[in-house]
Coordinates of N, CA and C in Angstrom, one line a residue:
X1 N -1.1 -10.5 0.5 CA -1.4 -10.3 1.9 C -2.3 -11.4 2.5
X2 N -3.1 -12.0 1.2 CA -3.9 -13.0 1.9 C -3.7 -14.2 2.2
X3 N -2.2 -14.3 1.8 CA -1.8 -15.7 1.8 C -0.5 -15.4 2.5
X4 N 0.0 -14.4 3.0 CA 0.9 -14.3 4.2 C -0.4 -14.5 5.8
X5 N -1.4 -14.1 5.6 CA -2.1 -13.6 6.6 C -2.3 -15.2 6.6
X6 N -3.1 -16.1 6.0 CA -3.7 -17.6 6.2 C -1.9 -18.2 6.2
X7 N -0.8 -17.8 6.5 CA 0.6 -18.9 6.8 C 0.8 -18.3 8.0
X8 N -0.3 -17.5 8.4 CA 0.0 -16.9 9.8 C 1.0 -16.2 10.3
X9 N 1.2 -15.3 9.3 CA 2.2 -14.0 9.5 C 1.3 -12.8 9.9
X10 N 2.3 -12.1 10.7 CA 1.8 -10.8 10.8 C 1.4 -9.5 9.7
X11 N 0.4 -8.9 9.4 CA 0.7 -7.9 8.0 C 0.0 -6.7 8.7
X12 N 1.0 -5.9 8.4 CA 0.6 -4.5 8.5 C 0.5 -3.5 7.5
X13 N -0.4 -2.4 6.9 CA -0.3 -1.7 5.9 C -0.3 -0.2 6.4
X14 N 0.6 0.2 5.4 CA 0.9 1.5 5.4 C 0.4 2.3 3.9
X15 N -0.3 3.5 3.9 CA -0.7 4.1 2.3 C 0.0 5.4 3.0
X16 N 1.1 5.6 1.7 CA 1.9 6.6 2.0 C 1.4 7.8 1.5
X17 N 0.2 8.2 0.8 CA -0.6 8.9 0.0 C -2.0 8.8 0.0
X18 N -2.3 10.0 0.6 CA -3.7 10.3 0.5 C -5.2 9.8 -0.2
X19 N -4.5 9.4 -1.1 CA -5.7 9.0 -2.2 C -6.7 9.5 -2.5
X20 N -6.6 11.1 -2.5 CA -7.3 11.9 -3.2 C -7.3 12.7 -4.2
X21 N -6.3 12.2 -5.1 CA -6.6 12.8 -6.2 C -7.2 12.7 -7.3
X22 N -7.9 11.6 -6.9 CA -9.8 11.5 -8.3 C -10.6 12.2 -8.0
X23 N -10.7 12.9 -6.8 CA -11.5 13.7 -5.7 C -12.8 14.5 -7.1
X24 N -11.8 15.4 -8.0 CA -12.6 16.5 -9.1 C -13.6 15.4 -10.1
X25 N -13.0 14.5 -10.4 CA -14.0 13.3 -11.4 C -14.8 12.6 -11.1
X26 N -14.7 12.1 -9.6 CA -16.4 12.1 -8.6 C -17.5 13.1 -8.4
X27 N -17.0 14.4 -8.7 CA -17.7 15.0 -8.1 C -17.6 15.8 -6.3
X28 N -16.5 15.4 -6.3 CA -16.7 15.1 -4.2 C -15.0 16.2 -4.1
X29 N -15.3 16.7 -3.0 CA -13.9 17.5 -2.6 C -12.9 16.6 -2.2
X30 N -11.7 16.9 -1.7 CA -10.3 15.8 -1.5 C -10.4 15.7 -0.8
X31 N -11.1 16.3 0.7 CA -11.2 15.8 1.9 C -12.5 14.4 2.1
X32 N -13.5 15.1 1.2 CA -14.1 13.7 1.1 C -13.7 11.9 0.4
X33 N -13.1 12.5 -0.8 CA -12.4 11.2 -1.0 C -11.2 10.3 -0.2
X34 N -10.5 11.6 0.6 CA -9.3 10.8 0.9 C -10.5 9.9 2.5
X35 N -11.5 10.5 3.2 CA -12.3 10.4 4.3 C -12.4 8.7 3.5
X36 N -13.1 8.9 2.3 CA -13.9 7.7 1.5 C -12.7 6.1 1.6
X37 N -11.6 6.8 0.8 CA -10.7 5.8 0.5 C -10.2 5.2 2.1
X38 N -9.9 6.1 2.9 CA -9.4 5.2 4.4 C -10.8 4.7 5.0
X39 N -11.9 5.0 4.9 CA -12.9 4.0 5.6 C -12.9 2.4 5.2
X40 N -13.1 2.3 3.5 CA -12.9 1.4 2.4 C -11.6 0.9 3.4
X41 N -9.9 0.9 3.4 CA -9.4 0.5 3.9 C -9.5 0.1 5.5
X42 N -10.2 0.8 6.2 CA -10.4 0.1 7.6 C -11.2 -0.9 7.4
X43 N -11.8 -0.9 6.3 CA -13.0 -2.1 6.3 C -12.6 -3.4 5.8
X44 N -11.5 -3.4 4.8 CA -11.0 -4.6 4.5 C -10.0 -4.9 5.4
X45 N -9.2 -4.1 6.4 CA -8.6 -4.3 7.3 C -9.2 -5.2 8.4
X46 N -10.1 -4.6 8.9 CA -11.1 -5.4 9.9 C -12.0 -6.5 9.0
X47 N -12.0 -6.9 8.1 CA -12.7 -8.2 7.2 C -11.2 -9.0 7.5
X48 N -10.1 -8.8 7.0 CA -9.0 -9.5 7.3 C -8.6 -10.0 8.3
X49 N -8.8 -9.1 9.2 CA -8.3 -9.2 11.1 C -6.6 -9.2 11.3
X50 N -6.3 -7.8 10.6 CA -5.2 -7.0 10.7 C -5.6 -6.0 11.3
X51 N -4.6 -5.5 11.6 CA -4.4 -3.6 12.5 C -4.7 -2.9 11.7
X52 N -5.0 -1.9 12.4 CA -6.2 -0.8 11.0 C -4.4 -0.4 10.5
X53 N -4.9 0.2 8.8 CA -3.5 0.8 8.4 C -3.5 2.0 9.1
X54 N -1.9 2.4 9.0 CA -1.2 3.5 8.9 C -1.8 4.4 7.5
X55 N -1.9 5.7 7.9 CA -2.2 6.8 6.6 C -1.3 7.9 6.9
X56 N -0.4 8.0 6.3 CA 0.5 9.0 6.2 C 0.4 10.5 5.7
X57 N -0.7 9.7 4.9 CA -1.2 11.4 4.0 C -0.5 12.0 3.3
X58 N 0.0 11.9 2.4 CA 1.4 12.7 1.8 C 0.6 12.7 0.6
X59 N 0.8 14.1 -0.3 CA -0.5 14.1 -1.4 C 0.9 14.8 -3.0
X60 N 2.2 14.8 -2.0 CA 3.0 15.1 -3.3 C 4.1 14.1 -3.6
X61 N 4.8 13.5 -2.2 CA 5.5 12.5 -2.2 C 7.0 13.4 -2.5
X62 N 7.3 14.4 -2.3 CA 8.3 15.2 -2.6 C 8.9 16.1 -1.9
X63 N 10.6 16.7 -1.6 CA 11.0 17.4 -1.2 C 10.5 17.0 0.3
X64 N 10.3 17.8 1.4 CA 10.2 17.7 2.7 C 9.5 16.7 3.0
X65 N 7.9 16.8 3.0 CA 7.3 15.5 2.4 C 7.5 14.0 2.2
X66 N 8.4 14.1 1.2 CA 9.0 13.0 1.3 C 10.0 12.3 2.3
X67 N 11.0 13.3 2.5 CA 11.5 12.7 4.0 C 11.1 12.8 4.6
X68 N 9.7 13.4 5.4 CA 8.7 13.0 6.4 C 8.4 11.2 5.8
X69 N 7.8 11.1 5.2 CA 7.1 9.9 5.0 C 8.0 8.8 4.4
X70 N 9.4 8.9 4.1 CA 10.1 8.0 4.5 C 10.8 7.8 5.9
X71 N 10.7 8.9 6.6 CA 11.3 8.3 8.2 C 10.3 8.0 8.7
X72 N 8.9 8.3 8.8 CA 7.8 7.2 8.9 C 7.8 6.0 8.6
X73 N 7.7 5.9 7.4 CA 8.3 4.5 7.1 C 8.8 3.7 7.8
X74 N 10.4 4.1 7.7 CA 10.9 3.3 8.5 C 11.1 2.8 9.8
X75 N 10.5 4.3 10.3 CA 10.0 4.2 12.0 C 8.8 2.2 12.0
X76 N 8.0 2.7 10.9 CA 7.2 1.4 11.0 C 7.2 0.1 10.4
X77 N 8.7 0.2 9.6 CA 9.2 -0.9 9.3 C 10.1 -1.7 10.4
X78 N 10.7 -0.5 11.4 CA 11.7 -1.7 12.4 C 10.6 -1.3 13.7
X79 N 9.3 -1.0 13.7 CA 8.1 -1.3 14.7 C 7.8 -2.4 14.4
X80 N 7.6 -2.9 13.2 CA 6.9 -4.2 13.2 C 8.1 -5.5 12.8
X81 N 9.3 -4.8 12.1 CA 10.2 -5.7 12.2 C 9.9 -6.7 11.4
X82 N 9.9 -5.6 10.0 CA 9.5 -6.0 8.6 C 10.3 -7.1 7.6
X83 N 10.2 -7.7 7.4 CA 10.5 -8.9 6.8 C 10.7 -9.5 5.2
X84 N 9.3 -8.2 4.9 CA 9.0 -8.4 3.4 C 8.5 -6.8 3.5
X85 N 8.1 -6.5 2.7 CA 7.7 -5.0 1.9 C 7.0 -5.2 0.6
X86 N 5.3 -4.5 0.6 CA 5.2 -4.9 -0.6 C 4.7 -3.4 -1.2
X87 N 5.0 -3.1 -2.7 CA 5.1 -2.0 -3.0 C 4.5 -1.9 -4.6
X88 N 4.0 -0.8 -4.9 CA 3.4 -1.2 -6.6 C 4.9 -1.2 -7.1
X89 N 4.6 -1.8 -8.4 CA 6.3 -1.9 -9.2 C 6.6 -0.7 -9.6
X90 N 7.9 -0.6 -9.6 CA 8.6 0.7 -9.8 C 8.1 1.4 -11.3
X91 N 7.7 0.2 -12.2 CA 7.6 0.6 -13.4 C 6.2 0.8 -14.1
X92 N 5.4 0.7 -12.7 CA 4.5 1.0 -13.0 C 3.7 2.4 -13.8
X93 N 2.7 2.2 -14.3 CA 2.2 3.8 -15.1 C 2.0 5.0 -14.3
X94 N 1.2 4.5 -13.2 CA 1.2 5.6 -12.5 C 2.2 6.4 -11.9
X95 N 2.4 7.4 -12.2 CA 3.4 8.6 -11.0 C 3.6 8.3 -9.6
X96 N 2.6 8.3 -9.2 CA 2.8 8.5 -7.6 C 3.5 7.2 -7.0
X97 N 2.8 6.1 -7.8 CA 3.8 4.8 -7.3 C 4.9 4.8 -7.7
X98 N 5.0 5.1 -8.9 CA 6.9 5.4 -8.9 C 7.5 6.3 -7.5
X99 N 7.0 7.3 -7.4 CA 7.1 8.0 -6.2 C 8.1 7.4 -4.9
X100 N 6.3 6.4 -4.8 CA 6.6 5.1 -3.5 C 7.6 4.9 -3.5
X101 N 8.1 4.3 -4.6 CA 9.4 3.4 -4.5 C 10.5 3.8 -4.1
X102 N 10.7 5.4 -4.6 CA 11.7 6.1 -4.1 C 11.7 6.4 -2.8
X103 N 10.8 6.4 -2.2 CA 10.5 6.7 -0.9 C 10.5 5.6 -0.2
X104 N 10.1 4.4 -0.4 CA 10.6 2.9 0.3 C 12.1 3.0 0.4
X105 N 12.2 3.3 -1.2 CA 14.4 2.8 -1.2 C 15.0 3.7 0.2
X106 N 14.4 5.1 0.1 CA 14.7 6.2 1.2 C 14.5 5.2 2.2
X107 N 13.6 5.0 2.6 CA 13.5 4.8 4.3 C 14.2 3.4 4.1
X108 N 14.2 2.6 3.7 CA 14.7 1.0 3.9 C 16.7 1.6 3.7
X109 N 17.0 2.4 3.2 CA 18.3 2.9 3.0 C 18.7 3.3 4.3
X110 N 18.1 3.9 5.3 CA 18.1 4.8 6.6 C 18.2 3.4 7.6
X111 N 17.8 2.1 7.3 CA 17.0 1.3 8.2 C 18.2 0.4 8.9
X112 N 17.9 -0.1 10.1 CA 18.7 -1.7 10.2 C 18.5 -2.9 9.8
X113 N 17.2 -2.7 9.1 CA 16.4 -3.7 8.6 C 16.7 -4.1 7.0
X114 N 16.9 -5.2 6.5 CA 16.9 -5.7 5.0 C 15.9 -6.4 4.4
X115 N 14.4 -5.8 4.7 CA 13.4 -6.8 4.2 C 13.4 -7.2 2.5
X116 N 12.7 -8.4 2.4 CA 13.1 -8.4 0.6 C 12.0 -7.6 0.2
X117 N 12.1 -6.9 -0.9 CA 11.0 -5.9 -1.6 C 10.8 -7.0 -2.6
X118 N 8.8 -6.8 -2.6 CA 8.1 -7.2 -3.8 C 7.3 -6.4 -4.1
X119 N 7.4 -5.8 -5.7 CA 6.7 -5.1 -6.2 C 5.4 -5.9 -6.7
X120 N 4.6 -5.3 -6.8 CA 3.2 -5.6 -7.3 C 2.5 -4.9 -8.3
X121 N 1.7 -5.5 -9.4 CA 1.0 -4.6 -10.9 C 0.2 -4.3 -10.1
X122 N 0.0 -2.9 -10.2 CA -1.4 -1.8 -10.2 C -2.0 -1.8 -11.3
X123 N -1.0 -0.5 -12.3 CA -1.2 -0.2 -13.3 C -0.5 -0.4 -14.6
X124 N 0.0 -1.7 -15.3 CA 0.4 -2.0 -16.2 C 1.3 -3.2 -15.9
X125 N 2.3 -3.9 -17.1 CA 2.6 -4.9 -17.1 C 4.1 -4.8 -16.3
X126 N 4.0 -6.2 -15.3 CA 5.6 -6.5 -15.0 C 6.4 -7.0 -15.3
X127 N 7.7 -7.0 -15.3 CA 8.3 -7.7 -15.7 C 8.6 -8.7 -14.7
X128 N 8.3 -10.0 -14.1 CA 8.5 -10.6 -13.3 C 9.8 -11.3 -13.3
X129 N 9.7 -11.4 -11.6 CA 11.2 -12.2 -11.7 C 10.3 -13.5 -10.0
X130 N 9.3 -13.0 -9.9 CA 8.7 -13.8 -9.0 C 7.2 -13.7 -9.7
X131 N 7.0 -15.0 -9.5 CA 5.2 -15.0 -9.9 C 4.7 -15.8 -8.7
X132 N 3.5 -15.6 -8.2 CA 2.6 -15.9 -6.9 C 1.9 -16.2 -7.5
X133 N 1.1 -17.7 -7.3 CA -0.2 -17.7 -7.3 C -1.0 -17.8 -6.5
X134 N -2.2 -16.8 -6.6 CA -2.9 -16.8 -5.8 C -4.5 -17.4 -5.9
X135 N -4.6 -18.5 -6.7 CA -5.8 -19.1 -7.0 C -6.4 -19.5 -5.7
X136 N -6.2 -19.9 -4.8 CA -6.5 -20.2 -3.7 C -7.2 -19.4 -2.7
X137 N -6.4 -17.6 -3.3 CA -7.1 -17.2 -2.3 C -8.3 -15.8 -3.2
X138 N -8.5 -16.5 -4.2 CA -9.1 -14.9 -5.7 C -10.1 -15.0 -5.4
X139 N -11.5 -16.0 -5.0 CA -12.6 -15.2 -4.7 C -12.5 -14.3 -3.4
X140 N -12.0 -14.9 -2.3 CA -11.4 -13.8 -1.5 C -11.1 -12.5 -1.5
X141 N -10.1 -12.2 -2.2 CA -9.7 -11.4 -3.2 C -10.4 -10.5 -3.3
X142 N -11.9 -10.9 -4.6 CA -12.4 -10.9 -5.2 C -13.4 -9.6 -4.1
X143 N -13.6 -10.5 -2.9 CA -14.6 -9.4 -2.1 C -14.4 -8.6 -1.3
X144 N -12.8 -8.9 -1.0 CA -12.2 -7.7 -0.5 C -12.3 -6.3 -1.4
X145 N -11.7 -6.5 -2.6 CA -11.3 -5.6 -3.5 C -12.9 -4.9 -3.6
X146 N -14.2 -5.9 -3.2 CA -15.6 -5.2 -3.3 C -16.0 -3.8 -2.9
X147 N -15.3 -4.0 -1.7 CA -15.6 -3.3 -0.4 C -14.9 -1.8 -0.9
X148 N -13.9 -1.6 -1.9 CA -13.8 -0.5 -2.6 C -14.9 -0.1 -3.3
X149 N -15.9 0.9 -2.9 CA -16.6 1.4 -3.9 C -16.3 2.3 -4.9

């Protein structure tokens, strides 16, 4: 994002999920984490000088749900007249981002739009077919990713 954002592209984010399901191993109820995790995101939003994200809130990614937050999606893929998509890799460990993906293919399936999809490691190893470097922009990076407590 940080090196579409300095080639002076437009970037918009969308979290199709709540991000509260660490909520019990803090200590803190779901309402307070998911409150926690979108502040942290407005914050690196406005450090970037992008549009605050989209939060869709979706906390199962399934059945109804899920076609809610894939015609969302897509509603905000041909609002901004998306280009690229970036998404955790399908093969990633975590569940819910597998989820994503399925829910991206949904809405980008629905679309008039053919943006290229790039997956991105969260949580485990990719198998690349594109490598980025981002040396240029890692302390950057580095303080964004801070601003996550």
């Amino acid at each position: 994002m940080l090196l579409h954002r300095r080639a002076g592209r437009d970037v918009h984010v969308v979290f199709t999920q709540d991000g509260g399901d660490e909520h019990a191993e803090d200590g803190r109820t779901r309402e307070e984490q998911v409150r926690i995790r979108e502040d942290e995101s407005r914050a690196v939003a406005r450090e970037m000088d992008i549009p605050e994200p989209r939060f869709l809130r979706s906390v199962t990614l399934s059945g109804t749900d899920a076609e809610r937050v894939a015609a969302e999606l897509r509603a905000e893929i041909e609002r901004v007249r998306a280009d690229a998509v970036f998404v955790p890799f399908f093969l990633d460990y975590n569940y819910h981002h597998q989820l994503t993906n399925y829910v991206v293919a949904e809405a980008l399936a629905g679309s008039g739009r053919q943006p290229r999809v790039y997956g991105y490691e969260v949580w485990g190893l990719t198998v690349p077919n594109v490598v980025l470097n981002i040396d240029d922009a890692i302390d950057e990076k580095r303080r964004l990713l801070a601003l996550y407590a």
